[in-house]
PDB file of C-alpha atoms in Angstrom:
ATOM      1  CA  UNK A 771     138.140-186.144 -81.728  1.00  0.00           C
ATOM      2  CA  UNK A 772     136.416-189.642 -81.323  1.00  0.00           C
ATOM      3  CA  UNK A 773     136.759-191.771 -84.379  1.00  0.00           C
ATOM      4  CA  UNK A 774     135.933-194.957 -85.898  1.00  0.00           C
ATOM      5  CA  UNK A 775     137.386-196.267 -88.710  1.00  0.00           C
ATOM      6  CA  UNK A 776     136.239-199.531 -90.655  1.00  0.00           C
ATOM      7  CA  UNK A 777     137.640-200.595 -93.844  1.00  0.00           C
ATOM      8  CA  UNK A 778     135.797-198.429 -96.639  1.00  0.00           C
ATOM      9  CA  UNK A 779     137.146-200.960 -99.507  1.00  0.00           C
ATOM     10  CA  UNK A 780     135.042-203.591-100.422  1.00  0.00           C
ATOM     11  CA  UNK A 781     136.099-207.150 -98.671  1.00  0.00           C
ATOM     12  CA  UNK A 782     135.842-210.240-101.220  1.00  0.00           C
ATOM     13  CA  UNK A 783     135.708-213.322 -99.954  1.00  0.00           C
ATOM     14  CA  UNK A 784     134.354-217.438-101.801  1.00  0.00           C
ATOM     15  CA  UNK A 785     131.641-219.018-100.406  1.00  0.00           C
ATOM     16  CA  UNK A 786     132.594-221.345 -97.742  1.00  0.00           C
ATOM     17  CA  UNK A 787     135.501-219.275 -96.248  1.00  0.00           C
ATOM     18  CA  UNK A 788     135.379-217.033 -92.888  1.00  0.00           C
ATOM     19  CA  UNK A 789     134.880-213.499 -93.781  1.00  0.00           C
ATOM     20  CA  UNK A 790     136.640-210.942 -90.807  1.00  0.00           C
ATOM     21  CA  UNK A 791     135.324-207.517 -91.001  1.00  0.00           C
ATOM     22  CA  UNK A 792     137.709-205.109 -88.793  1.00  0.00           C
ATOM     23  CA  UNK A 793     136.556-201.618 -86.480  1.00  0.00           C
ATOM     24  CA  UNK A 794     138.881-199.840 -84.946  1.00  0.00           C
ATOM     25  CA  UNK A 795     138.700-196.479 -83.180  1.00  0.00           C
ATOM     26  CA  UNK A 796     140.101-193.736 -81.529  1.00  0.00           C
ATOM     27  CA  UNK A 797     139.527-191.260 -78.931  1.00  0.00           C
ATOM     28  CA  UNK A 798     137.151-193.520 -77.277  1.00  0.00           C
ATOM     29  CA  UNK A 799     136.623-195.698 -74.104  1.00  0.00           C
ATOM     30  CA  UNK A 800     133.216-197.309 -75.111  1.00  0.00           C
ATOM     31  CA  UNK A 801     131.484-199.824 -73.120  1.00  0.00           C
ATOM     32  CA  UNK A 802     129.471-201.076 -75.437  1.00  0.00           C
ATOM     33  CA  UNK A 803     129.901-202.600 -78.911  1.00  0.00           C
ATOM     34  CA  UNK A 804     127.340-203.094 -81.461  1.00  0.00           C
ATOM     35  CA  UNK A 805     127.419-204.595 -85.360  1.00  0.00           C
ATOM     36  CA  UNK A 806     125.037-204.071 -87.542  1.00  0.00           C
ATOM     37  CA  UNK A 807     123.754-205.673 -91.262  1.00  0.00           C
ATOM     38  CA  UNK A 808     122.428-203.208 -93.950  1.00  0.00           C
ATOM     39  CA  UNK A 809     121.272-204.208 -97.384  1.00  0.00           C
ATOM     40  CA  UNK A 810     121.066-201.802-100.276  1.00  0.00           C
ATOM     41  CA  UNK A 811     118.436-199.387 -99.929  1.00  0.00           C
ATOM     42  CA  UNK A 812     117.227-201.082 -96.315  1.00  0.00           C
ATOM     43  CA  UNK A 813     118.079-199.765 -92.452  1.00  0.00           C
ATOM     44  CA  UNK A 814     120.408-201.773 -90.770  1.00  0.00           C
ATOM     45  CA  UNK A 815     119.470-204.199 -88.435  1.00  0.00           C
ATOM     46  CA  UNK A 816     121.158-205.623 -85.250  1.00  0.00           C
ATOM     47  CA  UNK A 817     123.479-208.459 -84.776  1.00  0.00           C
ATOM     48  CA  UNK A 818     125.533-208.512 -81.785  1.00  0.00           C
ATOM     49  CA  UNK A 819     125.931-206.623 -78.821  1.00  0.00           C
ATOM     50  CA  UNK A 820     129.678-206.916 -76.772  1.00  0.00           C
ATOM     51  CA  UNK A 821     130.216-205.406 -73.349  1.00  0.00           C
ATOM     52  CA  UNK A 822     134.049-203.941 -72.966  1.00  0.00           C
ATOM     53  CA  UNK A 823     134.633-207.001 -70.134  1.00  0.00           C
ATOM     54  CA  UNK A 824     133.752-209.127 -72.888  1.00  0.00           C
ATOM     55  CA  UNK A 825     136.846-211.295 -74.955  1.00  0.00           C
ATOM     56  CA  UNK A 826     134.252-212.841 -77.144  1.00  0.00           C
ATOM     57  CA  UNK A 827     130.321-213.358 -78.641  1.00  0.00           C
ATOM     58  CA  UNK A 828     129.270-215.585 -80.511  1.00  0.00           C
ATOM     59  CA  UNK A 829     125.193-216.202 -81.975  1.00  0.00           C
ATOM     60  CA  UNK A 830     125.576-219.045 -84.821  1.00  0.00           C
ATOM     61  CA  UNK A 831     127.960-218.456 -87.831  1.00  0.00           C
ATOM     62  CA  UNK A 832     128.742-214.727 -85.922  1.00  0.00           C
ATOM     63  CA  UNK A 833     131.889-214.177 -83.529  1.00  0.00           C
ATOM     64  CA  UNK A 834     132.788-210.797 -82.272  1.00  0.00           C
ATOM     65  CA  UNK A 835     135.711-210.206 -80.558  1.00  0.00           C
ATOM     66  CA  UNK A 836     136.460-207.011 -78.411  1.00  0.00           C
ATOM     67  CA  UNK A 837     140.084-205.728 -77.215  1.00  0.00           C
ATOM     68  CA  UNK A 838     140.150-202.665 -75.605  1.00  0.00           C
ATOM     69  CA  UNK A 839     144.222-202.734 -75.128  1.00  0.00           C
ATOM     70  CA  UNK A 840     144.293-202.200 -79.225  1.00  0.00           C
ATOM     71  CA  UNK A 841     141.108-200.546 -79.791  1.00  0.00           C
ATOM     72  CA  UNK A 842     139.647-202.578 -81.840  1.00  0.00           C
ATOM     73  CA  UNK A 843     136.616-205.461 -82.414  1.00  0.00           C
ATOM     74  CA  UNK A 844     136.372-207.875 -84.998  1.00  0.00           C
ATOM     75  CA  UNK A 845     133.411-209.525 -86.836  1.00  0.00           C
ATOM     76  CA  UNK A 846     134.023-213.047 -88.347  1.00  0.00           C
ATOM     77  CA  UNK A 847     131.611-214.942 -90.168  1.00  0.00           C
ATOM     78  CA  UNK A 848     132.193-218.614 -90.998  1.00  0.00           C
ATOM     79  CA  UNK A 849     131.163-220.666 -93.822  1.00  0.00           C
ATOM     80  CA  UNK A 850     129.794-217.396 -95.691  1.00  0.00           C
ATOM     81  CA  UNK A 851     127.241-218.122 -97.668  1.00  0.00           C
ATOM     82  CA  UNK A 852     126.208-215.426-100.700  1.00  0.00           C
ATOM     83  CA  UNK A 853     123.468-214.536 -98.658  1.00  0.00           C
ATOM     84  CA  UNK A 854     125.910-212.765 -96.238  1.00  0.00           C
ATOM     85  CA  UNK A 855     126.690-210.240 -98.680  1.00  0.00           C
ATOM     86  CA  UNK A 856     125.429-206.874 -97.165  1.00  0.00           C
ATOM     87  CA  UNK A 857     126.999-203.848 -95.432  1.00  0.00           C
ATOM     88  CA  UNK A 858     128.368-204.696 -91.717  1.00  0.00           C
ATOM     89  CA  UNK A 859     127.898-201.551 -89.252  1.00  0.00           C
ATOM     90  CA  UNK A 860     129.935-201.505 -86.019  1.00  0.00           C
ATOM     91  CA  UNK A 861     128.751-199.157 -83.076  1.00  0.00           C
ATOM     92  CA  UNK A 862     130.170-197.779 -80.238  1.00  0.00           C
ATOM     93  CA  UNK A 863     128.705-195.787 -77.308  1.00  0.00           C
ATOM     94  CA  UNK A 864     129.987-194.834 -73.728  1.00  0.00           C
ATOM     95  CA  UNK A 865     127.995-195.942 -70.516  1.00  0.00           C
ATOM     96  CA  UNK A 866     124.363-193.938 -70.493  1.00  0.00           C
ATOM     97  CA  UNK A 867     125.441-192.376 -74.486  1.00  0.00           C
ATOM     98  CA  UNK A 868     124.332-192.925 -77.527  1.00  0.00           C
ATOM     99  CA  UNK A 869     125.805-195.217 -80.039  1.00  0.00           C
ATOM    100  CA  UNK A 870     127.727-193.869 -82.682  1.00  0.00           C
ATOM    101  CA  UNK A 871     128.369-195.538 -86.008  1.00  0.00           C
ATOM    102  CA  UNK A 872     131.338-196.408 -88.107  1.00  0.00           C
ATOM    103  CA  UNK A 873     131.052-195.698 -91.784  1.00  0.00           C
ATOM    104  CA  UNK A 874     130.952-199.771 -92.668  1.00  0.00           C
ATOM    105  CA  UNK A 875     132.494-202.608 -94.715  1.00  0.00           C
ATOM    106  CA  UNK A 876     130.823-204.002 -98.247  1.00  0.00           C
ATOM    107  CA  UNK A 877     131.352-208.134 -98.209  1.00  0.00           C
ATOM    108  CA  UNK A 878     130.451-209.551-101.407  1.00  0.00           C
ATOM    109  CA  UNK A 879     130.736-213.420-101.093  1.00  0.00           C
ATOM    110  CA  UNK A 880     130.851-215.277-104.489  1.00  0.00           C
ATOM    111  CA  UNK A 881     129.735-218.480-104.990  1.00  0.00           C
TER     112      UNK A 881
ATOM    113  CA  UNK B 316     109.987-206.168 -90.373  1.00  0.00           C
ATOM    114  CA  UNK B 317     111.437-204.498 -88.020  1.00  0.00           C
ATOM    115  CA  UNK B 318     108.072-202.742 -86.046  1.00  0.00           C
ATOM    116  CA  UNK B 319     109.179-199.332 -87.156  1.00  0.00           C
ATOM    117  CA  UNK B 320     107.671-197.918 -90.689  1.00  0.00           C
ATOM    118  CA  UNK B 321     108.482-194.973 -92.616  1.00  0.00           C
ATOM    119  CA  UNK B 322     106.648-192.906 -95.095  1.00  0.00           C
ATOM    120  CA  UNK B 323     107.548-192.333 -97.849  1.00  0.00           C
ATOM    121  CA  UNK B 324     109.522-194.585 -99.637  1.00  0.00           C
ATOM    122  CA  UNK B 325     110.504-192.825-102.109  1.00  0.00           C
ATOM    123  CA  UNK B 326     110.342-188.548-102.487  1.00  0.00           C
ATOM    124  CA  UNK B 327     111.666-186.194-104.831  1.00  0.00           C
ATOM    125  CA  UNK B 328     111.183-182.770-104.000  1.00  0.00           C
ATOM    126  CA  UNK B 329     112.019-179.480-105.728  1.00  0.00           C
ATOM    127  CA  UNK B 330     114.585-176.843-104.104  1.00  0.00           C
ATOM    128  CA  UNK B 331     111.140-175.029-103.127  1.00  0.00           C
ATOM    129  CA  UNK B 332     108.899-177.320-101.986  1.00  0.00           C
ATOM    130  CA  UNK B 333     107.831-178.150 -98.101  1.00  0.00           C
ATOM    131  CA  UNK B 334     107.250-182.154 -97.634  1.00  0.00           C
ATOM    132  CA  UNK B 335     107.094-184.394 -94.457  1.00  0.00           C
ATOM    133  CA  UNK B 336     108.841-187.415 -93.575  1.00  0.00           C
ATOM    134  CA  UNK B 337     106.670-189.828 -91.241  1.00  0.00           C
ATOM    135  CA  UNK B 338     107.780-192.162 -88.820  1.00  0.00           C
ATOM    136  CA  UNK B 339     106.436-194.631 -86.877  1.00  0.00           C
ATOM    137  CA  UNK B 340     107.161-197.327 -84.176  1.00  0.00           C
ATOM    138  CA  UNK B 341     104.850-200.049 -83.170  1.00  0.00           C
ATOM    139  CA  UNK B 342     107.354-201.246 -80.454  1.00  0.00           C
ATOM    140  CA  UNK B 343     106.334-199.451 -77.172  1.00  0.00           C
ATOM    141  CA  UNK B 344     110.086-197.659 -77.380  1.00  0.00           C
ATOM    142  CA  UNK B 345     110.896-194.585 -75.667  1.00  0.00           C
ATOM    143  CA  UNK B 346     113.595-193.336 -77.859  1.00  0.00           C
ATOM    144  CA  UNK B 347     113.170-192.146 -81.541  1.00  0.00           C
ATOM    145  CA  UNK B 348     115.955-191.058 -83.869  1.00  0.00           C
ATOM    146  CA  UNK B 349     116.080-189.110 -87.309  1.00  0.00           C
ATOM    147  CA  UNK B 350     119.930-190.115 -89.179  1.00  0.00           C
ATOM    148  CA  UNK B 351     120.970-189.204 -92.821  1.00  0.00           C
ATOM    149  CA  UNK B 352     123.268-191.382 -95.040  1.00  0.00           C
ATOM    150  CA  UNK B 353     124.392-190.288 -97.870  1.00  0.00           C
ATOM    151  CA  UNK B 354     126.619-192.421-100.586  1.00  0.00           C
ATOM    152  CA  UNK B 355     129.592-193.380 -98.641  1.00  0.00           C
ATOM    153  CA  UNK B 356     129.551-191.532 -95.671  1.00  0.00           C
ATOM    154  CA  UNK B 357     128.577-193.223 -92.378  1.00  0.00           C
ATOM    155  CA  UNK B 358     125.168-192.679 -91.068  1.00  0.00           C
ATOM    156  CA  UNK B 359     125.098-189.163 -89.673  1.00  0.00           C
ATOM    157  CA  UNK B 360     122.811-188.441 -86.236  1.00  0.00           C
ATOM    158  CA  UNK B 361     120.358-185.438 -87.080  1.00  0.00           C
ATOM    159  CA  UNK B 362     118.255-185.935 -83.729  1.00  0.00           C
ATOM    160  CA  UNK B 363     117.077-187.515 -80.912  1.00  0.00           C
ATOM    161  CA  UNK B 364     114.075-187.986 -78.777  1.00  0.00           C
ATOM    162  CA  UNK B 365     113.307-189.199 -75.502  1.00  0.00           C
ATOM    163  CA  UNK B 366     109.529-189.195 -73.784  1.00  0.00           C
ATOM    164  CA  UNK B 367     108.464-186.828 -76.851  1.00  0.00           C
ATOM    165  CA  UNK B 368     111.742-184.116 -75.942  1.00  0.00           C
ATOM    166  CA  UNK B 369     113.879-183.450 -77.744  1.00  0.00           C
ATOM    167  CA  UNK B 370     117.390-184.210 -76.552  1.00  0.00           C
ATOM    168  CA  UNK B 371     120.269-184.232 -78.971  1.00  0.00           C
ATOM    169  CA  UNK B 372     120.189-181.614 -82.495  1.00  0.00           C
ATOM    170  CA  UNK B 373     123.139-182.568 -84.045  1.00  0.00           C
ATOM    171  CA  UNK B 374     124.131-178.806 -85.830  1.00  0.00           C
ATOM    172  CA  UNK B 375     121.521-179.275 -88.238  1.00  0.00           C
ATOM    173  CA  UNK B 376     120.153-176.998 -90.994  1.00  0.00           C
ATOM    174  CA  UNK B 377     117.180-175.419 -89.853  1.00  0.00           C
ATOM    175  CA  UNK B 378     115.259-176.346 -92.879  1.00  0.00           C
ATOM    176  CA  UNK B 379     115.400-179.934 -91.393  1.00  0.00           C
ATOM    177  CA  UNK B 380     112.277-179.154 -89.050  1.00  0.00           C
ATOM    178  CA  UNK B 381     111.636-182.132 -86.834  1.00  0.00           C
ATOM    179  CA  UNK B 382     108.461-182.508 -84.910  1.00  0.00           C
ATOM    180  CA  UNK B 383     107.621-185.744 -81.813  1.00  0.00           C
ATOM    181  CA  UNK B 384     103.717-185.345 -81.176  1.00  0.00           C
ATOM    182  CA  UNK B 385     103.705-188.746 -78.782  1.00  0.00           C
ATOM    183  CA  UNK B 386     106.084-191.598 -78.103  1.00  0.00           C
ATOM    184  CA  UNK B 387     105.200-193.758 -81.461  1.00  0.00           C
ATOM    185  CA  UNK B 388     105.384-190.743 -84.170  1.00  0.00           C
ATOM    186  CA  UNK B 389     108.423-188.996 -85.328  1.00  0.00           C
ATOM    187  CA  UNK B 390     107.941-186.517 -88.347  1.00  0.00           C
ATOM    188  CA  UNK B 391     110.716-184.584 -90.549  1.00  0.00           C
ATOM    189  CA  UNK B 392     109.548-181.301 -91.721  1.00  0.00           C
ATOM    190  CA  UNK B 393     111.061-180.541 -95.354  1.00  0.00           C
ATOM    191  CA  UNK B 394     111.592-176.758 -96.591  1.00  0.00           C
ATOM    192  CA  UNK B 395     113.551-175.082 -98.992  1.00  0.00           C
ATOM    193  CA  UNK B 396     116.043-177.883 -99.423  1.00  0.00           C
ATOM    194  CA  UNK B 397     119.436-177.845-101.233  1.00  0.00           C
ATOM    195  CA  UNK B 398     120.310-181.017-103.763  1.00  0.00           C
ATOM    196  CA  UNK B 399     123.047-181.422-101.301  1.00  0.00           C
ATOM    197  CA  UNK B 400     120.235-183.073 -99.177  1.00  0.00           C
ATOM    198  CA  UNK B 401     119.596-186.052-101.067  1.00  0.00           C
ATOM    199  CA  UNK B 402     120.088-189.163 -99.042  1.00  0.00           C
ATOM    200  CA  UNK B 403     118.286-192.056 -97.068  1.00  0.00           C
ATOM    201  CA  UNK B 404     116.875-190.604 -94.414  1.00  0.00           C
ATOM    202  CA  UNK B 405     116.488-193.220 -91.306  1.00  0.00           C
ATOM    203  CA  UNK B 406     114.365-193.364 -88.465  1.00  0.00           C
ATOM    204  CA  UNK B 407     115.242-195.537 -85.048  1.00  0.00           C
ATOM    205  CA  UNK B 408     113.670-196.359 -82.031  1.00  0.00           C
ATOM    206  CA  UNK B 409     115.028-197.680 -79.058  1.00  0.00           C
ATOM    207  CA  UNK B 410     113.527-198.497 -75.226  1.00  0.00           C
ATOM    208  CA  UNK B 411     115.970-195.793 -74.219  1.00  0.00           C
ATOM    209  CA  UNK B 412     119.193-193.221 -75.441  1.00  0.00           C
ATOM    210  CA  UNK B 413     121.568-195.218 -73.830  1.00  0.00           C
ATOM    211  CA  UNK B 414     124.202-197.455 -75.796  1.00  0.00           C
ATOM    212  CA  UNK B 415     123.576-200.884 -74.330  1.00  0.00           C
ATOM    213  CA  UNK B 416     120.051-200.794 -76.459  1.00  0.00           C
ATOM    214  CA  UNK B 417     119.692-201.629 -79.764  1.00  0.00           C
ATOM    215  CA  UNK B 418     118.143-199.269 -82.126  1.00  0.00           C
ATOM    216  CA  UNK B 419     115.284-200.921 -84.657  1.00  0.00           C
ATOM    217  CA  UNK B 420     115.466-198.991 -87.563  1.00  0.00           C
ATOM    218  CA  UNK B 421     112.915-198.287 -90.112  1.00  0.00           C
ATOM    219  CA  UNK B 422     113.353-198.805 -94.158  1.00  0.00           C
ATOM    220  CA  UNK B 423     114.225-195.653 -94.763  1.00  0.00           C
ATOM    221  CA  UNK B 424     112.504-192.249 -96.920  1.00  0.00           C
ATOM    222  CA  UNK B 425     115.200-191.994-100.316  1.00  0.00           C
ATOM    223  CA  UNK B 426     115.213-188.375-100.971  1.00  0.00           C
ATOM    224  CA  UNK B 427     116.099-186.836-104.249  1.00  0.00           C
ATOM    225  CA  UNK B 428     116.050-182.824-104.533  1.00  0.00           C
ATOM    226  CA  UNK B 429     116.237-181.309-107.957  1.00  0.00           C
TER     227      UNK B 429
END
């Protein structure tokens, strides 16, 4: 069965440094790659979209990476701040599907 | 703010009560989605409308009762519900069901059953 699998332990990182949040998945040939911010108690809300002929996005402090050979996309944020401490959602859907969501990563950035 | 509200905020229900969830999107979108997520599980699809139909019911209980009288307005119908059934419940919208658009999602309705 289709799966995707992000890192369910908490990710701890000091201000300043690049935070890499990981997705990976299984069963699955999507063509589209979504990540997603959620605070506590809030819905989450859209950050980057990646096409499967895309390496590489970036929008500001964001870079996602995508590599279909090893399944896999990658969300790095430089020169985290505190404020980037949230819950980071990746998203995966098949041409003319729906998305389907990974269960997230926590990053707590400490000052 | 995201253009898509939810009401309420906050509900606790008993195991015998009937309550609604209301939904709605200021955005013009053509999609509308209900998702639970419960404590540490990933955010789990209940269902799916497109153009008012319905078009995806992900195996859900059938005293999850949802109801999509036009385009903007999604409602959750709430019966005889199990404690099992606390969560944040979620509503999306999107221009369409397909994966290349994003979903806006609303704040979300915390449920507590007792």
């Amino acid at each position: 069965s289709q799966k995707i699998e992000q890192n369910s332990e908490a990710l701890n990182i000091q201000e300043g440094k690049t935070a890499t949040l990981t997705c990976n998945y299984t069963n699955y040939s999507p063509a589209y790659l979504q990540w997603y911010r959620q605070d506590p108690g809030r819905g989450p809300v859209f950050l980057l979209l990646i096409r499967e002929n895309e390496k590489e996005k970036r929008k500001e402090r964001l870079k996602v990476t995508f590599d279909t050979t090893l399944k896999q996309s990658l969300f790095h944020i430089t020169a985290s701040q505190p404020a980037d401490s949230a819950t980071y959602l990746c998203a995966l859907a098949n041409a003319g599907n729906m998305l389907t969501f990974g269960g997230g990563t926590r990053l707590m950035v400490k000052p | 703010e995201t253009g898509v509200t939810q009401t309420p905020r906050h509900l606790v229900m008993g195991m015998t009560n009937k309550k609604s969830l209301k939904c709605e999107q200021h955005l013009g979108h053509n999609a509308m989605y209900w998702y639970k997520q419960s404590a540490k599980k990933p955010l789990e699809l209940m269902f799916v409308y497109s153009l008012e139909e319905r078009v995806e019911n992900n195996s859900v209980p059938s005293r999850f009762s949802p109801e999509c009288p036009n385009s903007s307005h999604l409602f959750l119908h709430l019966h005889t519900l199990q404690p099992e059934d606390s969560a944040l419940y979620l509503c999306a919208s999107s221009p369409r069901v397909f994966g290349t658009d994003t979903q806006y999602f609303g704040p979300g309705t915390r449920l507590t059953v007792l």
